[in-house]
Amino acid sequence: MSGANAKEAGADPYRKTCLVPYVDPERAPPNIREKLKVLPFRRNILLVLAHSQGLFPHFSGLLGACFDGSQRSIPVHEWQLIVLRVGTVLKAIYEIDVNKPVAEVFEFPQEKFDAIGCSIEDVKDGRGPWNDRDR
């Protein structure tokens, strides 16, 4: 596991349940280190997948395309609205936890964060910060 971080689980404030050591970007091979910069925020899953030096560079390119407005068809605000709303309705805490920082990077409005758990009736009746497209 080239570039693996040997820290104990308790020493890494981001590490909660993953049993596979995270790749330390500072110790990773240059091509992996560069691909770990594809997103403007930390993603623990990438630090695990980076162990696969053959697959990871291609996978990170695909992931980077999701954030490239010239390559995706849905605006990032709407994408995050969908993910956060579905995550909230389904009580998928992990999805909310990993996507809220993404939404923050892309300046998702705080008023929408605050109202994301409102009832479907409120959404349909026009209550809350939702515009027609959001609904």
Tab-separated table of C-alpha atoms in Angstrom:
chain	number	residue	atom	x	y	z
A	1	MET	CA	0.000	0.000	0.000
A	2	SER	CA	2.247	2.709	-1.289
A	3	GLY	CA	1.658	6.046	0.398
A	4	ALA	CA	-0.455	4.485	3.145
A	5	ASN	CA	-0.896	6.495	6.281
A	6	ALA	CA	0.162	4.396	9.265
A	7	LYS	CA	-1.589	6.605	11.845
A	8	GLU	CA	-3.830	4.836	14.291
A	9	ALA	CA	-7.546	5.339	13.667
A	10	GLY	CA	-7.885	7.572	16.728
A	11	ALA	CA	-5.096	9.882	15.578
A	12	ASP	CA	-6.932	10.974	12.414
A	13	PRO	CA	-9.839	13.312	13.238
A	14	TYR	CA	-11.536	12.437	9.928
A	15	ARG	CA	-11.355	8.697	10.374
A	16	LYS	CA	-14.371	7.132	12.043
A	17	THR	CA	-14.974	3.585	10.779
A	18	CYS	CA	-12.723	2.823	7.802
A	19	LEU	CA	-10.374	-0.085	8.508
A	20	VAL	CA	-8.230	0.497	5.412
A	21	PRO	CA	-5.437	3.036	5.943
A	22	TYR	CA	-5.897	6.272	4.021
A	23	VAL	CA	-3.286	7.201	1.452
A	24	ASP	CA	-1.252	10.139	2.703
A	25	PRO	CA	-1.244	12.588	-0.244
A	26	GLU	CA	2.185	13.886	0.782
A	27	ARG	CA	3.693	10.388	0.534
A	28	ALA	CA	1.736	9.169	-2.497
A	29	PRO	CA	3.316	8.803	-5.946
A	30	PRO	CA	3.160	12.072	-7.944
A	31	ASN	CA	0.408	10.918	-10.342
A	32	ILE	CA	-1.801	9.848	-7.411
A	33	ARG	CA	-1.026	13.012	-5.432
A	34	GLU	CA	-2.122	15.123	-8.404
A	35	LYS	CA	-5.363	13.165	-8.861
A	36	LEU	CA	-6.227	13.600	-5.180
A	37	LYS	CA	-6.536	17.324	-5.950
A	38	VAL	CA	-9.435	16.768	-8.379
A	39	LEU	CA	-11.940	18.119	-5.822
A	40	PRO	CA	-11.642	21.271	-3.713
A	41	PHE	CA	-12.443	19.374	-0.499
A	42	ARG	CA	-11.347	16.227	1.334
A	43	ARG	CA	-13.097	12.971	0.408
A	44	ASN	CA	-12.083	10.030	2.563
A	45	ILE	CA	-13.271	7.540	-0.052
A	46	LEU	CA	-10.687	8.928	-2.470
A	47	LEU	CA	-7.959	8.383	0.109
A	48	VAL	CA	-8.951	4.706	0.229
A	49	LEU	CA	-9.401	4.257	-3.529
A	50	ALA	CA	-6.009	5.866	-4.160
A	51	HIS	CA	-4.424	2.553	-3.153
A	52	SER	CA	-5.444	1.301	-6.603
A	53	GLN	CA	-2.787	3.094	-8.613
A	54	GLY	CA	-4.046	1.668	-11.910
A	55	LEU	CA	-7.744	2.452	-11.514
A	56	PHE	CA	-7.692	5.549	-9.331
A	57	PRO	CA	-6.347	8.094	-11.863
A	58	HIS	CA	-9.132	7.165	-14.302
A	59	PHE	CA	-11.812	7.124	-11.616
A	60	SER	CA	-10.782	10.539	-10.298
A	61	GLY	CA	-11.016	11.933	-13.833
A	62	LEU	CA	-14.584	10.654	-14.075
A	63	LEU	CA	-15.417	12.131	-10.679
A	64	GLY	CA	-13.850	15.463	-11.632
A	65	ALA	CA	-16.113	15.584	-14.691
A	66	CYS	CA	-19.126	15.558	-12.361
A	67	PHE	CA	-17.994	18.935	-11.040
A	68	ASP	CA	-17.078	20.347	-14.447
A	69	GLY	CA	-19.990	22.468	-15.626
A	70	SER	CA	-19.068	21.937	-19.269
A	71	GLN	CA	-19.456	18.148	-18.905
A	72	ARG	CA	-22.484	17.631	-16.660
A	73	SER	CA	-26.054	18.366	-17.657
A	74	ILE	CA	-27.563	19.286	-14.278
A	75	PRO	CA	-26.440	22.460	-12.490
A	76	VAL	CA	-24.453	21.742	-9.317
A	77	HIS	CA	-26.972	23.622	-7.131
A	78	GLU	CA	-29.809	21.398	-8.337
A	79	TRP	CA	-27.687	18.281	-8.004
A	80	GLN	CA	-26.906	19.115	-4.374
A	81	LEU	CA	-30.526	20.031	-3.680
A	82	ILE	CA	-31.596	16.596	-4.939
A	83	VAL	CA	-28.918	14.714	-2.991
A	84	LEU	CA	-29.525	16.636	0.249
A	85	ARG	CA	-33.318	16.401	0.027
A	86	VAL	CA	-33.324	12.674	-0.746
A	87	GLY	CA	-30.705	12.066	1.945
A	88	THR	CA	-32.835	13.950	4.467
A	89	VAL	CA	-36.109	12.245	3.552
A	90	LEU	CA	-34.464	8.805	3.675
A	91	LYS	CA	-32.541	9.678	6.860
A	92	ALA	CA	-29.306	8.807	5.062
A	93	ILE	CA	-27.018	10.595	7.499
A	94	TYR	CA	-23.842	9.576	5.676
A	95	GLU	CA	-25.055	11.082	2.385
A	96	ILE	CA	-25.940	14.331	4.116
A	97	ASP	CA	-22.618	14.436	5.974
A	98	VAL	CA	-20.521	13.916	2.851
A	99	ASN	CA	-22.552	16.180	0.572
A	100	LYS	CA	-23.145	19.174	2.823
A	101	PRO	CA	-19.480	20.285	2.501
A	102	VAL	CA	-19.783	19.922	-1.275
A	103	ALA	CA	-22.866	22.126	-1.274
A	104	GLU	CA	-21.098	24.670	0.952
A	105	VAL	CA	-18.157	24.874	-1.459
A	106	PHE	CA	-20.624	25.693	-4.225
A	107	GLU	CA	-22.398	28.289	-2.018
A	108	PHE	CA	-25.664	26.430	-1.500
A	109	PRO	CA	-27.894	28.940	0.365
A	110	GLN	CA	-28.122	28.474	4.137
A	111	GLU	CA	-31.881	29.091	4.058
A	112	LYS	CA	-32.246	26.016	1.851
A	113	PHE	CA	-30.058	23.945	4.188
A	114	ASP	CA	-32.318	25.018	7.035
A	115	ALA	CA	-35.513	24.084	5.161
A	116	ILE	CA	-34.294	20.877	3.486
A	117	GLY	CA	-36.344	18.682	5.842
A	118	CYS	CA	-39.661	20.479	5.369
A	119	SER	CA	-42.747	18.486	4.419
A	120	ILE	CA	-43.649	17.757	0.827
A	121	GLU	CA	-46.887	19.662	1.448
A	122	ASP	CA	-44.890	22.794	2.297
A	123	VAL	CA	-42.874	22.393	-0.887
A	124	LYS	CA	-45.972	21.860	-3.047
A	125	ASP	CA	-47.825	24.754	-1.388
A	126	GLY	CA	-44.991	27.169	-2.122
A	127	ARG	CA	-43.782	27.595	1.458
A	128	GLY	CA	-40.070	27.844	2.099
A	129	PRO	CA	-37.175	29.143	0.019
A	130	TRP	CA	-37.975	26.976	-3.025
A	131	ASN	CA	-38.406	28.459	-6.463
A	132	ASP	CA	-40.436	26.751	-9.186
A	133	ARG	CA	-37.415	24.863	-10.502
A	134	ASP	CA	-36.471	23.654	-7.002
A	135	ARG	CA	-39.968	22.264	-6.546
